Short mmCIF file of C-alpha atoms and ligand atoms in Angstrom, two decimals:
data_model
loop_
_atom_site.label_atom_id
_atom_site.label_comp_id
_atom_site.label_asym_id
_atom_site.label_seq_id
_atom_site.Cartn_x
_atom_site.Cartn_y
_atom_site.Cartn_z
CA UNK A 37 122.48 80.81 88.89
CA UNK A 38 119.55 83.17 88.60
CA UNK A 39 120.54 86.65 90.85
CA UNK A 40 118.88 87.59 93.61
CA UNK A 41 117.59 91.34 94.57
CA UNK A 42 115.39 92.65 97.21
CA UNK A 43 112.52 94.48 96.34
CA UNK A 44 111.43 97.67 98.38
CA UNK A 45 107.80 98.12 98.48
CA UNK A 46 107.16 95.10 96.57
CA UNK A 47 103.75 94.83 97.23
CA UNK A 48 102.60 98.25 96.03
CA UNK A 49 101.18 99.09 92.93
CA UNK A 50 104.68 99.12 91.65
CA UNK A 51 106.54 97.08 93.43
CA UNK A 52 104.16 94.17 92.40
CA UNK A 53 104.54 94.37 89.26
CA UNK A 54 107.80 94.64 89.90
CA UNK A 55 108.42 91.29 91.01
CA UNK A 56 106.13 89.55 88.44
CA UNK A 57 108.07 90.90 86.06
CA UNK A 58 111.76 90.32 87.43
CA UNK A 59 110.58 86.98 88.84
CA UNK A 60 109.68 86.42 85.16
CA UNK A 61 112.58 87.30 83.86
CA UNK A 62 114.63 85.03 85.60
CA UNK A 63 115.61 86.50 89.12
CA UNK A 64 114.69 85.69 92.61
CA UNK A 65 113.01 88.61 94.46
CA UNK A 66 113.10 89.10 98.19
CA UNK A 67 109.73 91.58 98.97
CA UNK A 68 109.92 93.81 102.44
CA UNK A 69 106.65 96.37 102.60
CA UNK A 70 104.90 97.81 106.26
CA UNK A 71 102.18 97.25 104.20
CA UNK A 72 100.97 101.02 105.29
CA UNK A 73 99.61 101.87 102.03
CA UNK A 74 99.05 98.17 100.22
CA UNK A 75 97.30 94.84 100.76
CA UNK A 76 98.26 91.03 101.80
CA UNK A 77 95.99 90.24 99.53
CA UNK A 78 98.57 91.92 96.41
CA UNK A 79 101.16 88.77 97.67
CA UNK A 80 98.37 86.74 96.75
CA UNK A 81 97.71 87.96 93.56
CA UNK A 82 101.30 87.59 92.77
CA UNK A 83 101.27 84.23 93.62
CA UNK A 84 98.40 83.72 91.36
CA UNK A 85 100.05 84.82 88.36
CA UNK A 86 103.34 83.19 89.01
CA UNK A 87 102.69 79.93 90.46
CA UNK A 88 104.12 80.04 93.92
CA UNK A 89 104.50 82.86 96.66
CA UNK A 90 107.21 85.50 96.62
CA UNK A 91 109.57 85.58 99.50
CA UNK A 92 108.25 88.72 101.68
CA UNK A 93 109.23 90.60 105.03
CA UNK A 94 106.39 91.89 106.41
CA UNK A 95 108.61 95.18 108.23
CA UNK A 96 109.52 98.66 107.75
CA UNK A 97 112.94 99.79 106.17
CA UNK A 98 113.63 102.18 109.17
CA UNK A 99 114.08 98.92 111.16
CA UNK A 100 117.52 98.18 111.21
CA UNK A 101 117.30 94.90 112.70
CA UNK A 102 115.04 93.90 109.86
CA UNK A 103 117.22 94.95 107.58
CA UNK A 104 120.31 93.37 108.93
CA UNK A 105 118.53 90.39 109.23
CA UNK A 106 117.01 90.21 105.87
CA UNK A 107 121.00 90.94 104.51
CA UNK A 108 122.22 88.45 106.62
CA UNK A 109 119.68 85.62 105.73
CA UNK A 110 120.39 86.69 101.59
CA UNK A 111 123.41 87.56 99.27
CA UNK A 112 121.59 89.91 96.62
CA UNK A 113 122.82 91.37 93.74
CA UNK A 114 120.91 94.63 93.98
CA UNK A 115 117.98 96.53 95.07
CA UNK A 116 114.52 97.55 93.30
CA UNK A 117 113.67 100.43 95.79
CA UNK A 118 110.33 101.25 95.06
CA UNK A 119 108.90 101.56 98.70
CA UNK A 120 107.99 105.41 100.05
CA UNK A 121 105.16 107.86 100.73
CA UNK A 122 103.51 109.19 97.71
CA UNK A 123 101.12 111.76 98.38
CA UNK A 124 101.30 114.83 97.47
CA UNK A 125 98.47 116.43 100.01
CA UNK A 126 99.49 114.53 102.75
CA UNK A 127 103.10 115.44 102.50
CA UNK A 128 102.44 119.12 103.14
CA UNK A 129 99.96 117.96 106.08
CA UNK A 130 102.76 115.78 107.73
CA UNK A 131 106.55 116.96 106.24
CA UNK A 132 108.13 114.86 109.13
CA UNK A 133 106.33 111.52 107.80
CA UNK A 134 107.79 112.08 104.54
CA UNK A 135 111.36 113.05 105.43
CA UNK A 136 111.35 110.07 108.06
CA UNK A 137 109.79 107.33 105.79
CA UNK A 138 111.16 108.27 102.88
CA UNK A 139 114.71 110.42 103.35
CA UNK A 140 115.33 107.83 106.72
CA UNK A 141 114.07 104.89 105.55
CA UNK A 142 116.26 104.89 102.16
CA UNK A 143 119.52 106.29 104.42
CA UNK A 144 118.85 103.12 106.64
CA UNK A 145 118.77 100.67 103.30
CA UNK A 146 121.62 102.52 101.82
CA UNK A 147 123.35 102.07 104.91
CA UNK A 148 122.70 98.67 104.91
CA UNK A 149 123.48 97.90 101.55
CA UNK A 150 127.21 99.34 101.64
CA UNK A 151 127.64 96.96 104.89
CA UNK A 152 126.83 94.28 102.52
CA UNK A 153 128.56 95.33 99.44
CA UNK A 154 125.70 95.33 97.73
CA UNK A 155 125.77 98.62 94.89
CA UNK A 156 123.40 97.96 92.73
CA UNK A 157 119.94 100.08 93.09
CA UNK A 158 117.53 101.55 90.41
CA UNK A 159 115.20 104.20 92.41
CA UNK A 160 111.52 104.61 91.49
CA UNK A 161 111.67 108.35 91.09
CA UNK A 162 109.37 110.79 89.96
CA UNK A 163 108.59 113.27 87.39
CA UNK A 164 107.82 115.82 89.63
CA UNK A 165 111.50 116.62 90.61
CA UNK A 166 111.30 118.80 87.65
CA UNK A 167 111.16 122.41 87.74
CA UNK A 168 107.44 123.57 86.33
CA UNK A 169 108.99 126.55 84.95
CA UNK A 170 110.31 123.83 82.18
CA UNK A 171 109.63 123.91 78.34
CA UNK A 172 107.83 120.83 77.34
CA UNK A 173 108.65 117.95 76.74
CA UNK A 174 111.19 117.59 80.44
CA UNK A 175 114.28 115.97 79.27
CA UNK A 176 116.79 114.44 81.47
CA UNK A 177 118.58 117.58 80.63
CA UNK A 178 115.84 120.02 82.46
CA UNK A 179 116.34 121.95 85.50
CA UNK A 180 115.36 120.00 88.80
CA UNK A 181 114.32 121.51 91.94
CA UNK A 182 112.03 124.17 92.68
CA UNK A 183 109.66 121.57 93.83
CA UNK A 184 106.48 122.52 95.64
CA UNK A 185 105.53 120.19 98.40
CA UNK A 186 107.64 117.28 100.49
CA UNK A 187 107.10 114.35 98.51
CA UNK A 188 108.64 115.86 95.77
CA UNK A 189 111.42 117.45 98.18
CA UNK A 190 112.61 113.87 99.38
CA UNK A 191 112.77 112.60 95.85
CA UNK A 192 114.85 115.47 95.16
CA UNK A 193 117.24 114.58 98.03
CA UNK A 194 117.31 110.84 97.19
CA UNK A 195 118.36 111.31 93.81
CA UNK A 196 121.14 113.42 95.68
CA UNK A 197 122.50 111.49 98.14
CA UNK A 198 122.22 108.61 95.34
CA UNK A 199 124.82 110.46 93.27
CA UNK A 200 126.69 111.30 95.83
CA UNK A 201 127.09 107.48 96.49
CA UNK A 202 127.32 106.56 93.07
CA UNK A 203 130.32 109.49 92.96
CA UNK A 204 132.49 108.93 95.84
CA UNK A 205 131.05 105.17 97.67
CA UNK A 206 131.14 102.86 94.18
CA UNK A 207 127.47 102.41 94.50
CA UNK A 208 125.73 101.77 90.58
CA UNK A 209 122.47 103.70 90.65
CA UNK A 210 119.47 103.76 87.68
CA UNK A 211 117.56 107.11 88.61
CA UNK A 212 114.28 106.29 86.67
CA UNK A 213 111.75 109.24 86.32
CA UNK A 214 108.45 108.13 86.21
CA UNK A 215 105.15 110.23 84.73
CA UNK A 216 101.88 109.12 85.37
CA UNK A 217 101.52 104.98 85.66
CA UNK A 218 98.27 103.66 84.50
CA UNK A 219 97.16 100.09 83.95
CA UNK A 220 97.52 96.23 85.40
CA UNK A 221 98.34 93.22 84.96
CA UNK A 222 96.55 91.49 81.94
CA UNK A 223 95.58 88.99 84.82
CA UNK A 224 93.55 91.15 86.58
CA UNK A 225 94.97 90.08 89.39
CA UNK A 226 97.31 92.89 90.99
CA UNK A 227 96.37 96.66 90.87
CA UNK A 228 96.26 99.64 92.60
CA UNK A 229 93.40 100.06 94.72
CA UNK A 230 93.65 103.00 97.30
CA UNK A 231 91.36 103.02 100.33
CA UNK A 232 89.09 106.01 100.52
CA UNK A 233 89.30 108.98 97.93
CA UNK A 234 91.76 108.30 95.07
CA UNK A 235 94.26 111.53 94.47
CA UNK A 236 94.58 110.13 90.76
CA UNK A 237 92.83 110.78 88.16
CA UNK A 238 92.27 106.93 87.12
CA UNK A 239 91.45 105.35 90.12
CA UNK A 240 88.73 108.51 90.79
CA UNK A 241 87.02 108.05 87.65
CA UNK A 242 87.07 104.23 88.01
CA UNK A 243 85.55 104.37 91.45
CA UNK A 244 82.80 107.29 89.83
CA UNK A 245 81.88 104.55 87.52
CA UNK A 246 81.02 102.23 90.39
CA UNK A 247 79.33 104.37 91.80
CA UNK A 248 81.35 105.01 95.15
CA UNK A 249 81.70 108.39 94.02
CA UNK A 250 79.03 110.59 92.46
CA UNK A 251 80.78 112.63 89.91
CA UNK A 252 84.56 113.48 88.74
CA UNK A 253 85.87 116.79 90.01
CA UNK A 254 88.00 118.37 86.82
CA UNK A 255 90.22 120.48 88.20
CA UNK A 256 90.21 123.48 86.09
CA UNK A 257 89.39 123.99 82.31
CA UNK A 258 91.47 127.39 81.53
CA UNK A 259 95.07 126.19 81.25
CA UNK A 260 96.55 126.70 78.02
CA UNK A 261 96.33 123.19 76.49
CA UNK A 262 94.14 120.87 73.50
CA UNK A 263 91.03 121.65 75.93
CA UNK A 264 91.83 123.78 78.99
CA UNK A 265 92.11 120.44 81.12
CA UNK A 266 95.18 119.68 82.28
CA UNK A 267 97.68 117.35 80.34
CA UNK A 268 99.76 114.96 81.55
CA UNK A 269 101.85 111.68 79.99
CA UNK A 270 100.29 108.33 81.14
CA UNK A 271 102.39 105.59 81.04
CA UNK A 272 101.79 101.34 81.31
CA UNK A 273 102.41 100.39 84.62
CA UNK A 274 103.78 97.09 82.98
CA UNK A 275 105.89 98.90 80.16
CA UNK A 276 107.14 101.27 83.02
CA UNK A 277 108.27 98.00 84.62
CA UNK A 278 110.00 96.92 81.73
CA UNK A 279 112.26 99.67 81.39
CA UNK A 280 113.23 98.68 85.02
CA UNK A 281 114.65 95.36 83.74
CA UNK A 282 116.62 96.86 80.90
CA UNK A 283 117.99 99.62 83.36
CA UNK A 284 119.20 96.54 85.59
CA UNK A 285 120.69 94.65 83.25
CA UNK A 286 122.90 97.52 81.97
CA UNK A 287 124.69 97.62 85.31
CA UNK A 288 126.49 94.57 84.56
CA UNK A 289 128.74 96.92 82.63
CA UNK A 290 130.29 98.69 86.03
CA UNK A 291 131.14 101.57 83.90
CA UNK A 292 127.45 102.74 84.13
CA UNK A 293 127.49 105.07 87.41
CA UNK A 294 124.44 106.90 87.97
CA UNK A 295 122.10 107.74 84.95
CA UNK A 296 118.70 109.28 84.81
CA UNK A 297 115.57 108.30 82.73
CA UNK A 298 112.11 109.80 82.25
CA UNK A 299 110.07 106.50 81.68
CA UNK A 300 106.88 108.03 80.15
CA UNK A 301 105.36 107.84 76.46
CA UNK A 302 106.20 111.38 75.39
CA UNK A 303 102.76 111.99 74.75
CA UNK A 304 100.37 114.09 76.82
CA UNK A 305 96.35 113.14 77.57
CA UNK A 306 93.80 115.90 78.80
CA UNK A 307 91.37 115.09 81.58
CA UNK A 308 88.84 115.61 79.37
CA UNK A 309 90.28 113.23 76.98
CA UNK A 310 90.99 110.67 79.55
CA UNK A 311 87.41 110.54 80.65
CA UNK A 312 85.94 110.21 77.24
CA UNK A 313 88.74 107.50 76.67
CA UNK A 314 87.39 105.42 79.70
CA UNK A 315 83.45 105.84 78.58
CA UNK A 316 84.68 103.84 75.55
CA UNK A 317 86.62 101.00 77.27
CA UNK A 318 83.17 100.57 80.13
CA UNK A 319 80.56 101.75 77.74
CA UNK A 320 78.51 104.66 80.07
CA UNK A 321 78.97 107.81 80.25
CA UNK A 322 81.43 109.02 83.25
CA UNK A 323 79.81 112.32 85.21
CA UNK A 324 82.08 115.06 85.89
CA UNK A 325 81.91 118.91 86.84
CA UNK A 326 84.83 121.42 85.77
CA UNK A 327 85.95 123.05 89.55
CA UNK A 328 88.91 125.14 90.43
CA UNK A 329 92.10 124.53 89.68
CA UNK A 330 93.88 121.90 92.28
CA UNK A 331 96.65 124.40 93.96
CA UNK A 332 100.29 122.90 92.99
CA UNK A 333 98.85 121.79 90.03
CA UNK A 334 100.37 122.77 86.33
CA UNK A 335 98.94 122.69 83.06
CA UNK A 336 100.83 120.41 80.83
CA UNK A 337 103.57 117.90 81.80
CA UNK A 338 104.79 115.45 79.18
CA UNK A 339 108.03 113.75 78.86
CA UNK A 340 110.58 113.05 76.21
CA UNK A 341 111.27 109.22 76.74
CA UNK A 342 114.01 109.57 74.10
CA UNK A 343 117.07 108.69 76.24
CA UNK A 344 115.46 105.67 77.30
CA UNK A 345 115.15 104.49 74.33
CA UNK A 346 118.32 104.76 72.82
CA UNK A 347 119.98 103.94 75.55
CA UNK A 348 118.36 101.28 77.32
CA UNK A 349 116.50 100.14 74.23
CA UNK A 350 113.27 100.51 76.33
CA UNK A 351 109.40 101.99 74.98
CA UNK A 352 106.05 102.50 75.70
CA UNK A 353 104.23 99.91 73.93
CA UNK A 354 100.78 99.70 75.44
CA UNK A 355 98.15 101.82 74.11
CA UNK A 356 95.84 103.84 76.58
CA UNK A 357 92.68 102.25 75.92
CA UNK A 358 94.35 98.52 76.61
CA UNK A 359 95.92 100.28 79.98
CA UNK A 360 92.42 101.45 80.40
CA UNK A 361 90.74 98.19 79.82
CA UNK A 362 93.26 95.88 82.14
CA UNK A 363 92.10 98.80 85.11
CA UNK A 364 88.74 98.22 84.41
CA UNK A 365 89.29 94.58 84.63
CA UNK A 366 90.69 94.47 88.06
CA UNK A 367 88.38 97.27 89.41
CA UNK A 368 85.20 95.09 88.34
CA UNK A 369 86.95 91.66 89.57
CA UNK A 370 88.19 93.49 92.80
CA UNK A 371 84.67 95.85 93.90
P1 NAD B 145 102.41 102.30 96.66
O1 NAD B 145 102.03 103.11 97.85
O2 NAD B 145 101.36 101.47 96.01
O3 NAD B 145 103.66 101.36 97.01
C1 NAD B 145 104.66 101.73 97.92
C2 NAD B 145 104.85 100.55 98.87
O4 NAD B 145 105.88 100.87 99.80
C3 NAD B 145 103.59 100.24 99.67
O5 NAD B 145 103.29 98.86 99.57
C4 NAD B 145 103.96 100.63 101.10
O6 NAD B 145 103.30 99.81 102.05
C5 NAD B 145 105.46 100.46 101.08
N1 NAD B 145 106.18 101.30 102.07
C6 NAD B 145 106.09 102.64 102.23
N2 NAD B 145 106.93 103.04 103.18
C7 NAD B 145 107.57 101.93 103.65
C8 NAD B 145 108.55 101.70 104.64
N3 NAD B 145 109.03 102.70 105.39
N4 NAD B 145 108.99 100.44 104.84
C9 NAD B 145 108.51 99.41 104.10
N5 NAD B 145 107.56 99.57 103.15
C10 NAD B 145 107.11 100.82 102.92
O7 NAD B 145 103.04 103.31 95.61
P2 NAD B 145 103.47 103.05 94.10
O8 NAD B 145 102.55 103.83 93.24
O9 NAD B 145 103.65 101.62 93.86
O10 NAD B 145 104.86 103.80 94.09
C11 NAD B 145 106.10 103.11 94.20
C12 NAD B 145 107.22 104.14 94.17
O11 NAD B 145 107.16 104.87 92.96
C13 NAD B 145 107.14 105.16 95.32
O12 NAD B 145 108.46 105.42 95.77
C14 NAD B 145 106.55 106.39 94.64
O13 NAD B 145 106.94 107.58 95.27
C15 NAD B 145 107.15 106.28 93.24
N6 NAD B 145 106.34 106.97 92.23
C16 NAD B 145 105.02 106.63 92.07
C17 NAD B 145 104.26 107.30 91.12
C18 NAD B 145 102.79 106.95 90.93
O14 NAD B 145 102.08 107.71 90.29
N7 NAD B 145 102.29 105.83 91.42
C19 NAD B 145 104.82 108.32 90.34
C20 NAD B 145 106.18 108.63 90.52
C21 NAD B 145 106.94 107.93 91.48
C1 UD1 B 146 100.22 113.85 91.00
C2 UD1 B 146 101.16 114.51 91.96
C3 UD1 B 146 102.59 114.17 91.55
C4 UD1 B 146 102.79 112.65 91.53
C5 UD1 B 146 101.76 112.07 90.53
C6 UD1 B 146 101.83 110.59 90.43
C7 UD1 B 146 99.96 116.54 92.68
C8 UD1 B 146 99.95 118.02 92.63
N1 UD1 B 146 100.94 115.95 91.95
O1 UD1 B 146 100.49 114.35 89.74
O2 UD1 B 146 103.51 114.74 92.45
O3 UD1 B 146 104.10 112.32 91.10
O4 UD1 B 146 100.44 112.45 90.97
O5 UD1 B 146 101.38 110.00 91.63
O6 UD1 B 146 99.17 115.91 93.35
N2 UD1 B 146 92.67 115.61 88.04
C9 UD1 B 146 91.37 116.04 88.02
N3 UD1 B 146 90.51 115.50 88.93
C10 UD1 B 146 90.89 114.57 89.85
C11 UD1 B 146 92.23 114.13 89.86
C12 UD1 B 146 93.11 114.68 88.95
O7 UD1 B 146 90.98 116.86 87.20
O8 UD1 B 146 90.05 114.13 90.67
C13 UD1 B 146 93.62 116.13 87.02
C14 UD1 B 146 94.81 116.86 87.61
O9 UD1 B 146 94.52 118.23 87.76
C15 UD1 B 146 95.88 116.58 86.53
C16 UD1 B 146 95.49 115.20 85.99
O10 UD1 B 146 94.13 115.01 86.34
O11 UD1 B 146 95.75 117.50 85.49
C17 UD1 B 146 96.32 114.08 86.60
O12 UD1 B 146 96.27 114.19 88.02
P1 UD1 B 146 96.97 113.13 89.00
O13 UD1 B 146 96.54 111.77 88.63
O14 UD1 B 146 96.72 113.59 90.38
O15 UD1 B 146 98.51 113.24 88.64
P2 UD1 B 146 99.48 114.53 88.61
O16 UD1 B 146 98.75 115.78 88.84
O17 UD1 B 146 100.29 114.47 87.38
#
């Protein structure tokens, strides 16, 4: 009988591919997303590339009626808890919005889930609840904390509270670190696509070549890397994926608690050589000034994905310029 597990966010950037890919692989997924930073239309994309529609809640995880509702009406194995606030800038605008969605919203599933007896999670973390101080490449083994704005604050004190579950409440927990996600679907058919001004560096230099942007803003060329652009470890947003389903398969062995894992390619990219990268996949050159540094920002972050590989048996196996191409793909088909 295949297992079932509700997916948090599921119709994110993430989350999406999220459920393509565990749908693929054999499970039923069970989608709830507000929908505050993601599109209806995403559900139908999913649909498109797997035949039929995904089960989804349209509701927010701070609801507890939802939840108890959507527990009541399914027996799941686990959770895929991708769904949360992500940006930076606007988490030291609004700290309360972050703590609340993000620090609330995951106490109210955790919550939920121990009602049910369900112990299963892997948490979309993020590579910024490193220390910067850090030598290069961040292994699991790095210092945490020290982080410099909310978002990364509530990560921080998810991946505590998850431990602290995992320790003393029998909960099974797959902390995966993620670096930068780049890339789609081969299809085309499910990407990110932010309204307004992109914060990332992708979607920015996509929209520049669209023209809904004039030029690309690089933020600084005096840090001490290949270039003096900053450096940073783009990974598949489909390979990232992947390394979900091996890090939820390994909890049927109960012995397997709570384990971190960067889920990056262990190799970094410059700004510089990210734009030159895309003016080969869309064939124009990609206009761009060098401006200030962004503040927060550090100079080169790269991963080693090592762990993940020899334990979970997981890589990177995309190459940039195909990640590239399958953006470019759904940015043309989608604008
Ligand atoms: P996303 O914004 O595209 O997806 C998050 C989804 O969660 C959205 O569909 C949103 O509507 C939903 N959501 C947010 N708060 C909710 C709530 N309270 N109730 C129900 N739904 C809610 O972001 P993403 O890039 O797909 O990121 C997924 C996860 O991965 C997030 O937790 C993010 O912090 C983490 N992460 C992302 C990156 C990245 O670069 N994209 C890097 C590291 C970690
Ligand atoms: C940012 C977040 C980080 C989050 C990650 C993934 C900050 C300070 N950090 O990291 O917490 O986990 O996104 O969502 O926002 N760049 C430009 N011009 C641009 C945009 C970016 O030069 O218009 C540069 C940045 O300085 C950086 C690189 O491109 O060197 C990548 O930037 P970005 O995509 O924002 O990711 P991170 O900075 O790694």
């Amino acid at each position: 009988m295949k297992k079932t597990l509700l997916i948090t966010g599921g119709i994110g950037y993430i989350g999406s591919h999220g459920v393509v890919a565990f749908e693929t692989a054999w499970y039923e997924t069970v989608i709830v997303d507000n929908l505050c930073n993601s599109s209806i239309q995403t559900l139908y994309g999913m649909e498109a590339i797997l035949g039929y529609r995904p089960k989804f809640y349209e509701g927010d995880i701070r609801n507890t009626e939802l939840l108890t509702q959507i527990f009541e009406s399914h027996t799941f194995d686990g959770v895929i808890h991708f769904a949360g606030l992500k940006a930076v800038g606007e988490s030291c605008e609004q700290p309360l919005l972050y703590h609340d969605n993000n620090v609330k919203g995951s106490l109210e599933l955790f919550k939920c889930m121990q009602r049910y007896q369900v112990k299963k999670i892997v948490f979309s973390s993020s590579a910024t609840v490193y220390h910067p101080g850090n030598l290069i490449p961040f292994t699991e083994e790095s210092r945490v904390g020290g982080t410099t704005n909310p978002y990364g604050t509530t990560k921080l004190i998810l991946e505590q509270m998850l431990e602290d579950l995992a320790l003393h409440a029998g909960f099974q927990v797959m902390n995966l670190r993620y670096f930068n996600p780049v890339g789609a679907h081969e299809s085309g058919k499910i990407w990110e696509n932010p309204q307004g001004i992109p914060n990332n560096l992708l979607p920015y230099i996509l929209k520049v070549w669209g023209g809904e942007l004039p030029q690309v803003s690089v933020f600084g060329d005096d840090y001490d890397t290949i270039d003096g652009t900053g450096v940073r470890d783009y990974i598949d947003v489909v390979d990232l994926i992947a390394g979900h389903v091996r890090a939820y398969e390994r909890m049927d062995d109960s012995r397997w608690k709570f384990t971190s894992y960067n889920l990056g390619v262990g190799r970094g990219i410059s700004v510089l050589e990210m734009i030159s990268l895309v003016e080969k996949v869309v064939g124009k050159k990609i206009p761009y000034i060098i401006t200030e540094r962004r503040r927060g920002d550090i100079g080169e972050v790269y991963c080693s994905p090592e762990k993940a590989r020899g334990e979970l048996g997981w890589k990177s196996e995309t190459s940039i310029e195909t990640s590239l191409k399958n953006s470019w793909n759904y940015y043309v088909a989608n604008s």
